[in-house]
Short mmCIF file of C-alpha atoms in Angstrom, two decimals:
data_model
loop_
_atom_site.label_atom_id
_atom_site.label_comp_id
_atom_site.label_asym_id
_atom_site.label_seq_id
_atom_site.Cartn_x
_atom_site.Cartn_y
_atom_site.Cartn_z
CA MET A 64 -0.53 -4.34 30.34
CA THR A 65 -1.08 -0.65 29.57
CA GLN A 66 2.50 0.21 30.46
CA ASP A 67 3.87 -2.65 28.34
CA LEU A 68 1.68 -1.58 25.42
CA ALA A 69 2.94 2.00 25.66
CA LEU A 70 6.53 0.74 25.77
CA ALA A 71 5.93 -1.46 22.72
CA CYS A 72 4.39 1.45 20.82
CA ARG A 73 7.38 3.66 21.57
CA ALA A 74 9.77 0.93 20.44
CA ILE A 75 7.94 0.51 17.11
CA ILE A 76 7.81 4.26 16.51
CA ALA A 77 11.53 4.62 17.21
CA GLN A 78 12.41 1.71 14.92
CA PHE A 79 10.09 2.17 11.94
CA VAL A 80 8.03 5.38 11.90
CA ARG A 81 9.66 8.37 10.21
CA PRO A 82 8.61 12.05 10.14
CA ASN A 83 7.88 11.78 6.41
CA VAL A 84 4.65 9.98 7.36
CA PHE A 85 3.07 13.34 8.16
CA VAL A 86 4.59 14.98 5.09
CA THR A 87 3.09 12.25 2.89
CA GLY A 88 -0.40 12.84 4.29
CA VAL A 89 -0.21 16.58 3.64
CA VAL A 90 1.29 16.16 0.14
CA LEU A 91 -1.37 13.64 -0.90
CA SER A 92 -4.10 15.97 0.38
CA ILE A 93 -2.65 18.81 -1.70
CA VAL A 94 -2.49 16.55 -4.78
CA VAL A 95 -6.15 15.61 -4.27
CA VAL A 96 -7.13 19.28 -4.13
CA LEU A 97 -5.16 20.03 -7.32
CA ILE A 98 -6.84 17.25 -9.31
CA ALA A 99 -10.30 17.89 -7.87
CA ASP A 100 -11.40 19.77 -10.99
CA LEU A 101 -10.69 16.67 -13.11
CA VAL A 102 -13.10 14.56 -11.07
CA PRO A 103 -16.85 15.04 -11.59
CA PRO A 104 -19.25 14.20 -8.75
CA LEU A 105 -19.12 10.46 -8.08
CA ASP A 106 -21.80 8.16 -6.78
CA LEU A 107 -21.52 7.01 -3.17
CA ARG A 108 -21.21 3.44 -4.48
CA VAL A 109 -17.93 4.33 -6.17
CA LEU A 110 -16.75 6.17 -3.07
CA GLY A 111 -17.53 3.14 -0.92
CA LEU A 112 -15.48 0.93 -3.20
CA SER A 113 -12.69 3.52 -3.22
CA SER A 114 -12.53 3.76 0.56
CA GLY A 115 -12.22 -0.01 0.90
CA VAL A 116 -9.53 -0.25 -1.77
CA ALA A 117 -7.63 2.64 -0.17
CA ALA A 118 -7.49 0.74 3.12
CA ILE A 119 -6.17 -2.38 1.40
CA LEU A 120 -3.47 -0.54 -0.54
CA PHE A 121 -2.35 1.28 2.59
CA CYS A 122 -2.06 -1.98 4.54
CA ARG A 123 -0.07 -3.42 1.64
CA THR A 124 2.35 -0.51 2.01
CA LEU A 125 2.73 -1.15 5.74
CA PHE A 126 3.27 -4.87 5.15
CA GLN A 127 6.13 -4.06 2.79
CA GLY A 128 7.59 -1.36 4.98
CA TRP A 129 7.78 -2.98 8.40
CA LEU A 130 4.82 -5.12 9.45
CA ARG A 131 6.20 -8.13 7.56
CA ASP A 132 9.80 -7.43 8.52
CA ASN A 133 11.82 -9.71 10.77
CA GLN A 134 13.13 -6.61 12.54
CA LEU A 135 9.73 -6.34 14.18
CA ARG A 136 10.26 -9.73 15.81
CA GLU A 137 13.69 -8.61 17.00
CA LEU A 138 11.97 -6.08 19.27
CA LEU A 139 11.01 -9.01 21.51
CA ILE A 140 14.30 -8.44 23.30
CA PHE A 141 12.40 -5.76 25.22
CA PRO A 142 10.34 -6.87 28.24
CA PHE A 143 6.94 -7.31 26.63
CA SER A 144 5.09 -10.27 25.15
CA GLU A 145 4.48 -11.17 21.51
CA LYS A 146 0.77 -10.36 21.82
CA THR A 147 1.56 -6.93 23.25
CA LEU A 148 3.99 -6.18 20.42
CA ALA A 149 1.51 -7.41 17.80
CA LEU A 150 -1.25 -5.25 19.29
CA ALA A 151 1.09 -2.26 19.37
CA SER A 152 1.96 -2.78 15.70
CA ILE A 153 -1.75 -2.76 14.82
CA LEU A 154 -2.39 0.43 16.79
CA ILE A 155 0.62 2.26 15.33
CA GLY A 156 -0.39 1.13 11.84
CA LEU A 157 -3.88 2.50 12.46
CA VAL A 158 -2.50 5.86 13.60
CA VAL A 159 -0.31 6.05 10.50
CA TYR A 160 -3.38 5.31 8.37
CA LEU A 161 -5.22 8.19 10.02
CA VAL A 162 -2.52 10.53 8.73
CA GLU A 163 -1.56 8.97 5.39
CA GLY A 164 -4.92 7.46 4.44
CA LEU A 165 -7.97 9.05 6.03
CA LEU A 166 -6.72 12.63 5.72
CA PRO A 167 -6.34 12.52 1.90
CA LEU A 168 -9.43 10.32 1.63
CA GLY A 169 -11.51 12.84 3.56
CA VAL A 170 -10.29 15.62 1.27
CA PHE A 171 -11.11 13.47 -1.76
CA PHE A 172 -14.66 12.81 -0.52
CA SER A 173 -15.27 16.50 0.09
CA GLN A 174 -14.00 17.38 -3.41
CA ALA A 175 -15.21 14.53 -5.62
CA GLY A 176 -18.41 13.24 -4.09
CA TYR A 177 -21.91 14.35 -3.44
CA GLY A 178 -24.15 13.56 -0.53
CA SER A 179 -24.55 14.44 3.12
CA ALA A 180 -21.77 14.91 5.64
CA GLN A 181 -23.15 11.87 7.47
CA SER A 182 -22.50 9.73 4.38
CA TYR A 183 -18.89 10.90 4.20
CA ILE A 184 -18.35 10.22 7.90
CA SER A 185 -19.78 6.72 7.54
CA LEU A 186 -17.40 6.06 4.62
CA LEU A 187 -14.40 7.25 6.64
CA ILE A 188 -15.44 5.10 9.61
CA PHE A 189 -15.79 2.10 7.32
CA SER A 190 -12.37 2.70 5.81
CA LEU A 191 -10.85 2.96 9.30
CA PHE A 192 -12.42 -0.31 10.46
CA SER A 193 -11.55 -1.97 7.16
CA SER A 194 -7.85 -1.17 7.59
CA LEU A 195 -8.00 -2.31 11.21
CA ALA A 196 -9.57 -5.61 10.12
CA VAL A 197 -6.87 -6.23 7.50
CA LEU A 198 -4.11 -5.43 9.99
CA ALA A 199 -5.65 -7.62 12.70
CA ILE A 200 -6.35 -10.64 10.48
CA SER A 201 -2.75 -10.55 9.23
CA THR A 202 -1.61 -11.35 12.80
CA ILE A 203 -3.35 -14.74 12.80
CA ASP A 204 -0.71 -17.46 12.96
CA GLY A 205 -0.93 -19.14 9.58
CA ARG A 206 0.86 -19.35 6.27
CA PHE A 207 -1.97 -17.70 4.34
CA SER A 208 -2.99 -15.12 6.94
CA LEU A 209 -1.82 -12.21 4.79
CA LEU A 210 -3.70 -13.51 1.76
CA ALA A 211 -6.81 -14.01 3.91
CA ALA A 212 -6.47 -10.44 5.19
CA TYR A 213 -6.28 -9.05 1.64
CA LEU A 214 -9.24 -11.12 0.45
CA PHE A 215 -11.33 -10.10 3.47
CA GLY A 216 -10.54 -6.44 2.85
CA PHE A 217 -11.39 -6.85 -0.83
CA THR A 218 -14.72 -8.44 0.14
CA LEU A 219 -15.45 -5.51 2.46
CA ALA A 220 -14.76 -3.07 -0.38
CA LEU A 221 -17.19 -4.90 -2.68
CA VAL A 222 -19.88 -5.03 0.03
CA ALA A 223 -19.45 -1.31 0.72
CA GLY A 224 -19.56 -0.47 -2.97
CA TYR A 225 -22.44 -2.64 -4.12
CA CYS A 226 -24.47 -3.49 -0.99
CA SER A 227 -24.25 -1.32 2.10
CA VAL A 228 -21.55 0.64 3.90
CA PHE A 229 -23.17 -0.18 7.24
CA LEU A 230 -23.12 -3.92 6.47
CA ALA A 231 -19.48 -3.71 5.39
CA THR A 232 -18.59 -1.90 8.63
CA LEU A 233 -20.42 -4.56 10.64
CA LEU A 234 -18.51 -7.31 8.83
CA ALA A 235 -15.25 -5.47 9.50
CA VAL A 236 -16.00 -5.31 13.23
CA THR A 237 -16.81 -9.04 13.19
CA GLY A 238 -13.51 -9.78 11.46
CA ILE A 239 -11.65 -7.67 14.02
CA ALA A 240 -13.26 -9.59 16.89
CA ILE A 241 -12.33 -12.94 15.34
CA ALA A 242 -8.77 -11.77 14.70
CA PHE A 243 -8.32 -10.60 18.28
CA VAL A 244 -9.41 -14.03 19.50
CA PHE A 245 -7.23 -16.13 17.17
CA GLY A 246 -4.58 -13.61 16.19
CA LEU A 247 -2.08 -11.20 17.78
CA HIS A 248 0.98 -13.10 16.61
CA LEU A 249 3.99 -11.50 14.98
CA PRO A 250 4.19 -12.33 11.28
CA VAL A 251 7.00 -14.46 9.95
CA VAL A 252 8.57 -13.43 6.64
CA ARG A 253 8.58 -16.48 4.40
CA THR A 254 10.76 -16.32 1.31
CA SER A 255 10.09 -18.52 -1.66
CA VAL A 256 12.49 -21.23 -2.75
CA ARG A 257 15.03 -19.81 -5.17
CA ARG A 258 14.54 -21.10 -8.69
CA ARG A 259 16.47 -20.68 -11.88
CA SER A 260 16.08 -17.17 -13.24
CA LEU A 261 16.70 -15.64 -16.61
CA LYS A 262 20.21 -14.38 -17.22
CA LEU A 263 18.82 -10.85 -17.45
CA LEU A 264 17.33 -11.18 -13.99
CA ARG A 265 20.38 -12.85 -12.49
CA SER A 266 22.56 -9.97 -13.68
CA ASN A 267 20.42 -7.49 -11.71
CA TYR A 268 20.52 -8.03 -7.97
CA PHE A 269 17.37 -5.98 -7.38
CA ALA A 270 15.36 -7.93 -9.95
CA THR A 271 16.43 -11.22 -8.39
CA SER A 272 15.64 -9.92 -4.91
CA ALA A 273 12.19 -8.74 -6.00
CA LEU A 274 11.46 -12.00 -7.83
CA HIS A 275 12.25 -14.09 -4.76
CA ASP A 276 10.46 -11.81 -2.27
CA SER A 277 6.78 -12.66 -2.18
CA ARG A 278 5.98 -9.25 -0.69
CA VAL A 279 7.04 -7.56 -3.93
CA TRP A 280 5.35 -9.60 -6.65
CA SER A 281 2.22 -10.45 -4.62
CA SER A 282 1.59 -6.80 -3.76
CA LEU A 283 2.25 -5.85 -7.39
CA ILE A 284 -0.47 -8.27 -8.50
CA LEU A 285 -2.84 -6.95 -5.83
CA ILE A 286 -2.30 -3.28 -6.60
CA SER A 287 -2.76 -3.94 -10.32
CA ALA A 288 -6.01 -5.83 -9.74
CA PHE A 289 -7.42 -3.23 -7.37
CA ALA A 290 -6.33 -0.30 -9.55
CA GLY A 291 -7.96 -1.95 -12.56
CA LEU A 292 -11.23 -2.56 -10.72
CA LEU A 293 -11.31 0.95 -9.31
CA SER A 294 -10.45 2.44 -12.71
CA TRP A 295 -13.29 0.45 -14.26
CA ALA A 296 -15.79 1.75 -11.71
CA ILE A 297 -14.66 5.36 -12.08
CA ALA A 298 -14.26 5.26 -15.87
CA LYS A 299 -17.95 4.40 -16.17
CA GLU A 300 -18.65 7.68 -14.35
CA GLY A 301 -16.74 9.61 -17.01
CA VAL A 302 -13.42 10.05 -15.19
CA SER A 303 -10.19 9.47 -17.08
CA PRO A 304 -7.94 6.77 -15.59
CA LEU A 305 -5.08 9.18 -16.32
CA ILE A 306 -5.57 10.25 -12.70
CA PHE A 307 -4.62 6.76 -11.57
CA ILE A 308 -1.45 6.89 -13.64
CA ALA A 309 -0.44 9.98 -11.68
CA LEU A 310 -1.29 8.27 -8.40
CA THR A 311 0.68 5.19 -9.46
CA VAL A 312 3.69 7.38 -10.16
CA VAL A 313 3.37 9.11 -6.79
CA ASN A 314 3.04 5.82 -4.91
CA THR A 315 6.59 4.49 -4.70
CA ALA A 316 6.03 2.36 -1.61
CA GLN A 317 6.13 -0.92 -3.52
CA THR A 318 9.82 -0.35 -4.32
CA THR A 319 11.07 0.72 -0.89
CA VAL A 320 11.21 -2.87 0.33
CA LEU A 321 14.29 -3.35 -1.84
CA SER A 322 16.24 -0.54 -0.20
CA ARG A 323 15.08 -1.50 3.29
CA ASN A 324 16.52 -4.97 2.91
CA PRO A 325 19.84 -5.04 4.84
CA GLN A 326 21.26 -7.31 2.13
CA THR A 327 20.75 -4.50 -0.37
CA ARG A 328 23.02 -2.19 1.57
CA GLU A 329 25.60 -4.99 1.88
CA HIS A 330 25.39 -5.55 -1.89
CA ILE A 331 26.19 -1.89 -2.59
CA VAL A 332 29.19 -2.03 -0.25
CA LEU A 333 30.51 -5.19 -1.91
CA VAL A 334 30.04 -3.88 -5.44
CA GLY A 335 31.54 -0.52 -4.52
CA ASP A 336 29.62 1.30 -7.25
CA ALA A 337 26.60 3.18 -5.90
CA ARG A 338 25.85 4.71 -9.33
CA ARG A 339 25.62 1.31 -11.04
CA SER A 340 23.52 -0.04 -8.18
CA GLY A 341 21.23 2.98 -8.47
CA LEU A 342 20.76 2.38 -12.21
CA MET A 343 19.92 -1.28 -11.61
CA SER A 344 17.41 -0.26 -8.94
CA ALA A 345 15.87 2.28 -11.34
CA GLU A 346 15.42 -0.45 -13.97
CA VAL A 347 13.45 -2.57 -11.52
CA ASN A 348 11.44 0.44 -10.31
CA LEU A 349 10.55 1.30 -13.92
CA ALA A 350 9.33 -2.25 -14.53
CA ILE A 351 7.21 -2.10 -11.38
CA PHE A 352 5.72 1.27 -12.30
CA ALA A 353 5.02 0.12 -15.87
CA VAL A 354 3.31 -3.11 -14.82
CA GLY A 355 1.38 -1.27 -12.11
CA SER A 356 -0.02 1.20 -14.65
CA LEU A 357 -1.11 -1.45 -17.20
CA ALA A 358 -4.53 -1.97 -15.61
CA PRO A 359 -5.60 1.71 -15.61
CA LEU A 360 -4.20 2.15 -19.13
CA SER A 361 -6.11 -0.88 -20.42
CA VAL A 362 -9.34 0.40 -18.88
CA GLY A 363 -8.73 3.81 -20.42
CA LEU A 364 -8.21 2.31 -23.88
CA TYR A 365 -11.34 0.18 -23.53
CA PHE A 366 -13.53 3.18 -22.66
CA GLU A 367 -11.66 5.32 -25.23
CA THR A 368 -10.80 7.94 -22.60
CA LEU A 369 -7.08 7.54 -23.32
CA ASN A 370 -5.06 7.44 -26.52
CA TRP A 371 -1.54 6.28 -27.30
CA TRP A 372 -0.09 9.72 -26.54
CA HIS A 373 -1.44 9.43 -23.02
CA ILE A 374 0.27 6.05 -22.70
CA ILE A 375 3.59 7.46 -23.91
CA VAL A 376 3.34 10.35 -21.46
CA GLY A 377 2.42 7.90 -18.70
CA PHE A 378 5.48 5.75 -19.30
CA VAL A 379 7.73 8.83 -19.48
CA LEU A 380 6.38 9.89 -16.09
CA CYS A 381 6.99 6.36 -14.84
CA ALA A 382 10.61 6.57 -16.02
CA ILE A 383 11.11 9.90 -14.26
CA ALA A 384 9.51 8.54 -11.09
CA ALA A 385 11.65 5.39 -11.25
CA CYS A 386 14.88 7.38 -11.50
CA GLY A 387 13.72 9.78 -8.80
CA SER A 388 12.78 6.91 -6.51
CA ALA A 389 16.17 5.25 -6.95
CA TRP A 390 17.98 8.54 -6.37
CA LEU A 391 16.07 9.23 -3.15
CA GLU A 392 16.61 5.71 -1.84
CA PHE A 393 20.37 5.85 -2.35
CA LYS A 394 20.83 9.52 -1.49
CA TYR A 395 18.78 9.26 1.71
CA PRO A 396 18.81 5.59 2.71
CA PRO A 397 16.26 4.52 5.35
#
């Protein structure tokens, strides 16, 4: 079993994990240090909510990148079972979270919070178990397992923020135990039935692909809801949601699922115009960035911490990030 698990882990790393994982963790930590002066000391309640939301958003990124990809199931050609491969995917996802999630989160806690070192450690442990619970519950064989995983993680974040971090950690461990009993199945990517689309959407392959891929629009709804809730909690502490606009611009993971789709690469070859395809991809990325920043912007307007100039600057940054994201995806395809 141990040898099969090690083999499955190596297969997943070779297929999906890239060196930029470590670069992302370091870059995000540097960004957190640079914006630390903008963040006054926050209550541990807000930090508990933040750590839970961070785990959910990270798992959403993994689900879009490779955990909900049929290529993961194709690795079953190797001599190990489905349960072993599912367990390996959870462990590798957890290791990636240690680098991309807990490292910047630990830096953020040390810069933006107040309290004892024991409190920070308990928050990091909760965030680790919360991400593990979301990853494990998503392996339960069921049509709504991913939705259940998101809702459970969201519940853990609320419990950690408004009740007790210890209780939230205990609930996470309970969820992990239940998932390991009923779960450890490889997810199946289910695409929605294609419906009639607007002419504007039909003329853009990437918009049509995003509209008919539940991973794109469902995660967009989730990230908007969580960003809005987190912005509301932090705005009441006197922090401008402008920080979340910057983080939304930096986080381009919700668009990478389009370039990682093999059909996208085939589309570019058939069209024969990489520049036009890049522009169409940038249009979709801009729409995703704009919609994703609506929640923090609305909270900022409500608390009067933002004005219309901030919104204009935010959308200009979104446009730059959208074009940069499209350029990187086509210049250095995954």
